[in-house]
Amino acid sequence: MTLRMLLPLWLLLIIFVPLIGLAIWRVKASHGARRRDWLRRSGILVAALVIGLCPAVPRTDSELLTSNAELFFVVDRTGSMAAEDYDDGRARLEGVQADMVALTEAMPGARYTIISFDSQATRQLPMTTDARAVRSWADTVTQEITAYSAGSSIDRPLQALTDSVNAALERGPENVRLVFFLSDGENTDGSDSTGGNEFESFEALGPLFDGGAVMGYGTSEGGMMRSYDGTSDTGFGTDAPYITGPDGQPGISQYNEDNLRTLAGQLGVEYTHRITPDDVSFLVEGIDVQDIAADGRRDNTTYRDVYWPAAVILALLLAWEAWDLTREVPRTRRKNEVETRDRRRENARREPEPAGKGSPR
């Protein structure tokens, strides 16, 4: 056990030693109820002193050690990402989920940002050191609602990513920034893209990143996609009907490797094709980050305060003191009233009678 002290020891001694000494002297000099009162007040002072000393028990915790790495996840949530051509019939988004968690584990203690895009691009997770928030988002990510689909535009998250990385650059220009763009590369006609293999370049962002990867999901053979209406009974992993084309037949989505390789070249990162949940640690090997342990944590000594018994005793003694004071006030008032009445009677007896009153004629 150790004493953490809410105030410097010398100040605690200056405050409490004279008061406790006075209380003890009053205990010895008092009798009956008054002695009991001063015993109680001595206990209040001692309990307050114990709280001020703040006794605590040291313990060793594992503290997250933050690195200077910043990971930007850009996630494609368009309907094509529900195509079932990943890892023997699973949806592409299931591969995204697994890889996001694996990359977070491969870079413990980093700061993470998530930007997703479908019919629009939004920042889903502002920069945070909470890896559990990344896992929670990945575990619950869904494809866009089928009825709202506006095409798969690779350049749709460009502005959101630009804003996020520039803000991070202002906060910590010395930090290491990694971008992971997770998509199937489809670039169909939509409101923010010309479609086909043409999309607005990300080249201006390349110098702002120190590494990362463009991660492509799907196969050239393609896969069918479950429809999604926003409920848990639809979307990938359910028995919902497949999305159909103009001919009424289930649509087939094929990933576009050319677009993904072009994007990787613009960002200055490597491209990797993801068709099974394989190891991703090679994507972050050689990244020069600072202040990070092997598992992202370090031992840290913390203290568990154990002054609560003194606080409970103090609360009980103060309640007792308050109760006694509330009973003392009426008694004092009655005593004062009696004394005042007695003084008036005594003064009335001592007043001389008026001259001539009661004298014989």
Short mmCIF file of C-alpha atoms in Angstrom, two decimals:
data_model
loop_
_atom_site.label_atom_id
_atom_site.label_comp_id
_atom_site.label_asym_id
_atom_site.label_seq_id
_atom_site.Cartn_x
_atom_site.Cartn_y
_atom_site.Cartn_z
CA MET A 1 0.00 0.00 0.00
CA THR A 2 1.13 3.54 -0.71
CA LEU A 3 -0.09 7.06 0.09
CA ARG A 4 -0.88 9.22 -2.95
CA MET A 5 -2.02 12.31 -0.94
CA LEU A 6 -4.58 14.71 -2.36
CA LEU A 7 -2.57 17.61 -0.91
CA PRO A 8 1.12 17.91 -0.01
CA LEU A 9 1.92 16.15 3.24
CA TRP A 10 3.13 19.32 4.95
CA LEU A 11 -0.16 21.07 4.15
CA LEU A 12 -2.21 18.15 5.47
CA LEU A 13 -0.22 18.18 8.71
CA ILE A 14 -0.62 21.96 9.14
CA ILE A 15 -4.40 21.67 8.68
CA PHE A 16 -5.27 18.52 10.59
CA VAL A 17 -2.71 18.13 13.42
CA PRO A 18 -3.84 21.28 15.32
CA LEU A 19 -7.52 20.47 14.78
CA ILE A 20 -7.16 16.88 15.94
CA GLY A 21 -5.10 18.05 18.95
CA LEU A 22 -7.81 20.56 19.88
CA ALA A 23 -10.51 17.91 19.54
CA ILE A 24 -8.61 15.47 21.79
CA TRP A 25 -8.12 18.20 24.40
CA ARG A 26 -11.86 18.95 24.38
CA VAL A 27 -12.61 15.24 24.80
CA LYS A 28 -10.48 15.12 27.95
CA ALA A 29 -11.94 18.36 29.31
CA SER A 30 -15.59 17.42 28.65
CA HIS A 31 -18.04 15.12 30.39
CA GLY A 32 -21.19 13.25 29.43
CA ALA A 33 -22.88 14.25 26.19
CA ARG A 34 -20.27 16.90 25.45
CA ARG A 35 -17.47 14.31 25.54
CA ARG A 36 -19.44 12.11 23.13
CA ASP A 37 -19.83 15.10 20.78
CA TRP A 38 -16.11 15.78 20.75
CA LEU A 39 -15.27 12.11 20.27
CA ARG A 40 -17.48 12.16 17.18
CA ARG A 41 -15.81 15.32 15.87
CA SER A 42 -12.38 13.78 16.46
CA GLY A 43 -13.48 10.84 14.32
CA ILE A 44 -14.61 13.23 11.55
CA LEU A 45 -11.19 14.87 11.49
CA VAL A 46 -9.32 11.54 11.45
CA ALA A 47 -11.50 10.20 8.62
CA ALA A 48 -10.94 13.38 6.61
CA LEU A 49 -7.18 13.08 7.16
CA VAL A 50 -7.19 9.47 5.91
CA ILE A 51 -9.03 10.58 2.75
CA GLY A 52 -6.48 13.35 2.28
CA LEU A 53 -3.62 10.84 2.55
CA CYS A 54 -5.41 8.78 -0.15
CA PRO A 55 -4.13 5.26 0.57
CA ALA A 56 -3.91 3.16 -2.61
CA VAL A 57 -2.86 -0.29 -3.74
CA PRO A 58 -0.53 -0.36 -6.77
CA ARG A 59 -1.28 -2.70 -9.65
CA THR A 60 0.20 -3.35 -13.08
CA ASP A 61 -2.04 -2.78 -16.09
CA SER A 62 -1.36 -3.18 -19.78
CA GLU A 63 -1.59 0.26 -21.33
CA LEU A 64 -2.15 0.91 -25.02
CA LEU A 65 0.99 2.43 -26.49
CA THR A 66 0.06 4.81 -29.30
CA SER A 67 2.28 4.90 -32.35
CA ASN A 68 2.68 7.68 -34.88
CA ALA A 69 0.97 5.64 -37.60
CA GLU A 70 -2.34 6.73 -39.13
CA LEU A 71 -4.40 4.21 -41.11
CA PHE A 72 -7.04 5.38 -43.58
CA PHE A 73 -9.53 2.71 -44.63
CA VAL A 74 -11.52 3.55 -47.77
CA VAL A 75 -14.27 0.94 -48.11
CA ASP A 76 -16.48 0.25 -51.11
CA ARG A 77 -20.04 -0.50 -49.96
CA THR A 78 -21.74 -0.49 -53.34
CA GLY A 79 -24.08 -3.32 -54.28
CA SER A 80 -21.39 -5.10 -56.28
CA MET A 81 -19.43 -5.70 -53.07
CA ALA A 82 -22.14 -8.22 -52.13
CA ALA A 83 -21.16 -10.41 -55.10
CA GLU A 84 -20.57 -13.97 -53.90
CA ASP A 85 -17.21 -14.73 -55.51
CA TYR A 86 -14.91 -14.43 -52.49
CA ASP A 87 -13.49 -17.48 -50.71
CA ASP A 88 -15.70 -20.10 -52.35
CA GLY A 89 -19.05 -18.34 -52.48
CA ARG A 90 -18.87 -15.72 -49.75
CA ALA A 91 -19.58 -12.03 -50.32
CA ARG A 92 -16.74 -9.66 -51.13
CA LEU A 93 -17.65 -7.54 -48.12
CA GLU A 94 -16.89 -10.51 -45.87
CA GLY A 95 -13.33 -10.34 -47.15
CA VAL A 96 -13.27 -6.62 -46.39
CA GLN A 97 -14.42 -7.32 -42.85
CA ALA A 98 -11.69 -9.90 -42.25
CA ASP A 99 -8.94 -7.75 -43.77
CA MET A 100 -9.86 -4.60 -41.83
CA VAL A 101 -9.66 -6.46 -38.55
CA ALA A 102 -6.38 -8.15 -39.57
CA LEU A 103 -4.77 -4.85 -40.59
CA THR A 104 -5.84 -3.24 -37.32
CA GLU A 105 -4.24 -6.11 -35.42
CA ALA A 106 -1.09 -5.86 -37.56
CA MET A 107 -0.76 -2.15 -36.63
CA PRO A 108 -1.71 -1.98 -32.94
CA GLY A 109 -1.65 1.41 -31.28
CA ALA A 110 -2.19 3.30 -34.53
CA ARG A 111 -4.86 5.88 -35.28
CA TYR A 112 -7.66 4.77 -37.56
CA THR A 113 -10.08 6.51 -39.92
CA ILE A 114 -12.83 4.87 -41.96
CA ILE A 115 -14.33 6.39 -45.10
CA SER A 116 -16.99 4.42 -46.96
CA PHE A 117 -18.61 5.08 -50.28
CA ASP A 118 -21.68 3.90 -52.16
CA SER A 119 -24.06 6.43 -53.68
CA GLN A 120 -22.11 8.98 -51.62
CA ALA A 121 -18.90 9.09 -49.62
CA THR A 122 -18.97 9.62 -45.85
CA ARG A 123 -16.47 9.48 -43.03
CA GLN A 124 -17.78 6.65 -40.87
CA LEU A 125 -15.16 6.81 -38.13
CA PRO A 126 -13.20 9.98 -37.30
CA MET A 127 -9.57 9.38 -36.42
CA THR A 128 -9.36 7.32 -33.25
CA THR A 129 -6.97 5.04 -31.38
CA ASP A 130 -9.84 2.71 -30.46
CA ALA A 131 -9.22 -0.47 -32.44
CA ARG A 132 -12.43 -1.91 -31.02
CA ALA A 133 -14.38 0.78 -32.89
CA VAL A 134 -12.80 -0.41 -36.15
CA ARG A 135 -13.71 -4.02 -35.38
CA SER A 136 -17.27 -3.02 -34.42
CA TRP A 137 -17.73 -1.11 -37.67
CA ALA A 138 -16.28 -3.93 -39.75
CA ASP A 139 -18.48 -6.51 -38.03
CA THR A 140 -21.64 -4.54 -38.86
CA VAL A 141 -20.84 -3.07 -42.30
CA THR A 142 -23.55 -3.61 -44.91
CA GLN A 143 -23.91 -3.03 -48.62
CA GLU A 144 -25.91 -0.03 -49.80
CA ILE A 145 -29.68 -0.39 -50.08
CA THR A 146 -30.35 -1.81 -53.51
CA ALA A 147 -33.10 0.67 -54.37
CA TYR A 148 -30.73 3.62 -53.75
CA SER A 149 -27.85 2.32 -55.85
CA ALA A 150 -26.24 4.98 -58.06
CA GLY A 151 -23.42 2.99 -59.59
CA SER A 152 -19.88 2.16 -58.46
CA SER A 153 -17.66 5.21 -58.83
CA ILE A 154 -14.07 4.73 -57.73
CA ASP A 155 -13.46 8.47 -57.49
CA ARG A 156 -16.50 9.09 -55.27
CA PRO A 157 -14.45 9.06 -51.99
CA LEU A 158 -11.70 11.27 -53.43
CA GLN A 159 -12.84 14.49 -51.78
CA ALA A 160 -13.60 12.88 -48.42
CA LEU A 161 -10.18 11.19 -48.38
CA THR A 162 -8.49 14.45 -49.39
CA ASP A 163 -10.17 16.36 -46.57
CA SER A 164 -9.33 13.70 -44.00
CA VAL A 165 -5.66 13.32 -44.90
CA ASN A 166 -5.13 17.09 -45.09
CA ALA A 167 -6.66 17.51 -41.63
CA ALA A 168 -4.36 14.77 -40.30
CA LEU A 169 -1.38 16.42 -41.98
CA GLU A 170 -2.10 19.66 -40.15
CA ARG A 171 -2.43 17.92 -36.78
CA GLY A 172 0.68 15.75 -37.10
CA PRO A 173 2.85 16.40 -40.16
CA GLU A 174 5.53 14.06 -38.80
CA ASN A 175 3.20 11.05 -38.57
CA VAL A 176 3.26 8.03 -40.86
CA ARG A 177 0.12 7.73 -43.01
CA LEU A 178 -1.09 4.54 -44.68
CA VAL A 179 -4.08 4.18 -47.00
CA PHE A 180 -5.97 0.96 -47.66
CA PHE A 181 -8.50 1.16 -50.48
CA LEU A 182 -10.81 -1.89 -50.40
CA SER A 183 -12.94 -2.30 -53.54
CA ASP A 184 -13.81 -4.49 -56.49
CA GLY A 185 -12.76 -1.81 -58.97
CA GLU A 186 -16.13 -1.53 -60.71
CA ASN A 187 -16.67 1.94 -62.14
CA THR A 188 -20.15 1.91 -63.58
CA ASP A 189 -22.16 4.96 -64.59
CA GLY A 190 -23.19 7.02 -61.59
CA SER A 191 -23.90 10.57 -60.57
CA ASP A 192 -20.27 11.36 -59.69
CA SER A 193 -18.29 9.47 -62.33
CA THR A 194 -18.20 9.07 -66.07
CA GLY A 195 -18.09 5.28 -65.72
CA GLY A 196 -16.01 2.74 -67.60
CA ASN A 197 -12.28 2.90 -66.94
CA GLU A 198 -12.19 6.67 -66.56
CA PHE A 199 -12.20 8.21 -63.09
CA GLU A 200 -10.74 11.27 -61.46
CA SER A 201 -7.13 10.73 -60.48
CA PHE A 202 -5.91 10.25 -56.90
CA GLU A 203 -2.36 11.12 -57.94
CA ALA A 204 -2.26 14.34 -55.91
CA LEU A 205 -2.71 12.28 -52.72
CA GLY A 206 0.16 9.89 -53.48
CA PRO A 207 2.92 12.01 -51.87
CA LEU A 208 0.85 12.36 -48.68
CA PHE A 209 0.93 8.63 -47.91
CA ASP A 210 3.90 6.56 -46.76
CA GLY A 211 2.43 3.21 -47.68
CA GLY A 212 -0.67 1.07 -47.82
CA ALA A 213 -2.35 -0.94 -50.54
CA VAL A 214 -5.24 -1.13 -52.96
CA MET A 215 -7.01 -4.38 -52.12
CA GLY A 216 -9.16 -5.91 -54.84
CA TYR A 217 -12.05 -8.30 -54.17
CA GLY A 218 -13.85 -10.60 -56.60
CA THR A 219 -13.00 -12.64 -59.65
CA SER A 220 -13.08 -12.19 -63.40
CA GLU A 221 -15.87 -14.78 -63.55
CA GLY A 222 -17.89 -12.63 -61.17
CA GLY A 223 -20.72 -13.44 -58.81
CA MET A 224 -24.37 -12.72 -58.09
CA MET A 225 -25.47 -10.24 -55.42
CA ARG A 226 -28.21 -10.51 -52.83
CA SER A 227 -30.62 -7.58 -52.68
CA TYR A 228 -30.70 -5.45 -49.58
CA ASP A 229 -33.59 -3.31 -48.31
CA GLY A 230 -32.06 -2.16 -45.03
CA THR A 231 -33.38 -5.02 -42.88
CA SER A 232 -31.40 -7.84 -41.31
CA ASP A 233 -33.26 -10.44 -43.38
CA THR A 234 -31.73 -9.18 -46.62
CA GLY A 235 -28.26 -8.53 -47.98
CA PHE A 236 -25.21 -10.76 -48.15
CA GLY A 237 -25.25 -13.82 -45.95
CA THR A 238 -29.05 -14.21 -46.19
CA ASP A 239 -31.48 -15.93 -48.53
CA ALA A 240 -32.70 -12.66 -50.01
CA PRO A 241 -33.42 -12.65 -53.77
CA TYR A 242 -30.54 -11.86 -56.09
CA ILE A 243 -30.36 -8.45 -57.76
CA THR A 244 -31.63 -8.80 -61.33
CA GLY A 245 -30.75 -6.98 -64.52
CA PRO A 246 -33.04 -5.45 -67.17
CA ASP A 247 -33.62 -8.93 -68.60
CA GLY A 248 -34.92 -10.21 -65.27
CA GLN A 249 -31.94 -12.51 -64.76
CA PRO A 250 -29.60 -12.28 -61.75
CA GLY A 251 -26.91 -9.71 -62.42
CA ILE A 252 -23.25 -10.71 -62.46
CA SER A 253 -20.55 -8.41 -61.05
CA GLN A 254 -16.95 -8.84 -62.22
CA TYR A 255 -14.10 -7.12 -60.48
CA ASN A 256 -11.97 -4.73 -62.53
CA GLU A 257 -8.27 -5.30 -61.89
CA ASP A 258 -7.17 -2.66 -64.40
CA ASN A 259 -8.94 0.09 -62.49
CA LEU A 260 -7.53 -1.10 -59.19
CA ARG A 261 -3.97 -1.24 -60.52
CA THR A 262 -4.38 2.24 -61.99
CA LEU A 263 -5.59 3.51 -58.62
CA ALA A 264 -2.66 1.84 -56.84
CA GLY A 265 -0.23 3.57 -59.20
CA GLN A 266 -1.83 6.94 -58.58
CA LEU A 267 -1.60 6.51 -54.80
CA GLY A 268 1.92 5.10 -54.98
CA VAL A 269 1.02 1.89 -53.14
CA GLU A 270 0.98 -1.76 -54.12
CA TYR A 271 -2.00 -3.71 -55.41
CA THR A 272 -3.05 -7.04 -53.94
CA HIS A 273 -5.83 -9.36 -55.03
CA ARG A 274 -7.86 -10.70 -52.11
CA ILE A 275 -9.85 -13.87 -52.77
CA THR A 276 -9.23 -15.62 -49.44
CA PRO A 277 -8.67 -14.32 -45.88
CA ASP A 278 -4.90 -14.74 -46.02
CA ASP A 279 -2.27 -13.00 -43.92
CA VAL A 280 -2.01 -9.22 -44.48
CA SER A 281 1.02 -8.43 -42.33
CA PHE A 282 3.22 -8.18 -45.43
CA LEU A 283 1.32 -4.99 -46.35
CA VAL A 284 2.72 -3.15 -43.32
CA GLU A 285 6.19 -4.69 -43.13
CA GLY A 286 9.00 -2.19 -43.17
CA ILE A 287 6.78 0.72 -42.07
CA ASP A 288 8.96 2.98 -39.93
CA VAL A 289 6.78 3.85 -36.95
CA GLN A 290 7.87 5.10 -33.56
CA ASP A 291 6.89 4.33 -29.96
CA ILE A 292 5.15 1.04 -30.55
CA ALA A 293 5.66 -2.25 -28.76
CA ALA A 294 5.44 -5.61 -30.48
CA ASP A 295 1.84 -6.08 -29.39
CA GLY A 296 0.98 -2.40 -29.16
CA ARG A 297 0.89 -2.40 -25.36
CA ARG A 298 3.21 -1.84 -22.43
CA ASP A 299 2.99 -2.44 -18.71
CA ASN A 300 1.89 0.57 -16.74
CA THR A 301 1.61 0.89 -12.96
CA THR A 302 -1.74 2.22 -11.82
CA TYR A 303 -3.26 2.62 -8.36
CA ARG A 304 -6.56 1.51 -6.89
CA ASP A 305 -7.65 3.95 -4.20
CA VAL A 306 -8.81 2.30 -0.96
CA TYR A 307 -9.90 5.31 1.07
CA TRP A 308 -13.58 4.46 0.59
CA PRO A 309 -14.00 2.93 4.12
CA ALA A 310 -12.88 6.26 5.59
CA ALA A 311 -15.32 8.05 3.29
CA VAL A 312 -18.18 5.84 4.50
CA ILE A 313 -17.24 6.48 8.15
CA LEU A 314 -16.97 10.21 7.48
CA ALA A 315 -20.41 10.27 5.87
CA LEU A 316 -21.97 8.44 8.85
CA LEU A 317 -20.30 10.71 11.41
CA LEU A 318 -21.36 13.85 9.52
CA ALA A 319 -24.94 12.55 9.38
CA TRP A 320 -24.79 11.94 13.15
CA GLU A 321 -23.42 15.43 13.70
CA ALA A 322 -26.16 16.96 11.56
CA TRP A 323 -28.83 15.00 13.46
CA ASP A 324 -27.50 16.21 16.80
CA LEU A 325 -27.40 19.80 15.60
CA THR A 326 -31.01 19.67 14.40
CA ARG A 327 -32.05 18.40 17.84
CA GLU A 328 -29.91 20.99 19.62
CA VAL A 329 -31.53 24.00 17.95
CA PRO A 330 -35.08 23.48 19.39
CA ARG A 331 -33.63 22.73 22.84
CA THR A 332 -31.55 25.90 22.75
CA ARG A 333 -34.54 27.94 21.56
CA ARG A 334 -36.77 26.61 24.38
CA LYS A 335 -34.04 27.24 26.93
CA ASN A 336 -33.64 30.82 25.72
CA GLU A 337 -37.41 31.36 25.84
CA VAL A 338 -37.59 30.07 29.44
CA GLU A 339 -34.65 32.23 30.50
CA THR A 340 -36.18 35.29 28.86
CA ARG A 341 -39.55 34.69 30.58
CA ASP A 342 -37.85 34.21 33.98
CA ARG A 343 -35.88 37.42 33.58
CA ARG A 344 -39.04 39.35 32.79
CA ARG A 345 -40.80 37.98 35.88
CA GLU A 346 -37.81 38.81 38.08
CA ASN A 347 -37.64 42.32 36.71
CA ALA A 348 -41.37 42.78 37.29
CA ARG A 349 -41.04 41.80 40.97
CA ARG A 350 -38.19 44.22 41.48
CA GLU A 351 -39.95 47.24 39.99
CA PRO A 352 -41.11 49.73 42.79
CA GLU A 353 -44.81 50.38 43.18
CA PRO A 354 -46.11 53.81 41.99
CA ALA A 355 -46.12 56.54 44.69
CA GLY A 356 -49.37 56.85 46.68
CA LYS A 357 -50.69 53.54 45.51
CA GLY A 358 -52.16 51.62 48.45
CA SER A 359 -51.33 54.32 51.11
CA PRO A 360 -53.92 54.99 53.92
CA ARG A 361 -56.11 58.09 53.68
#
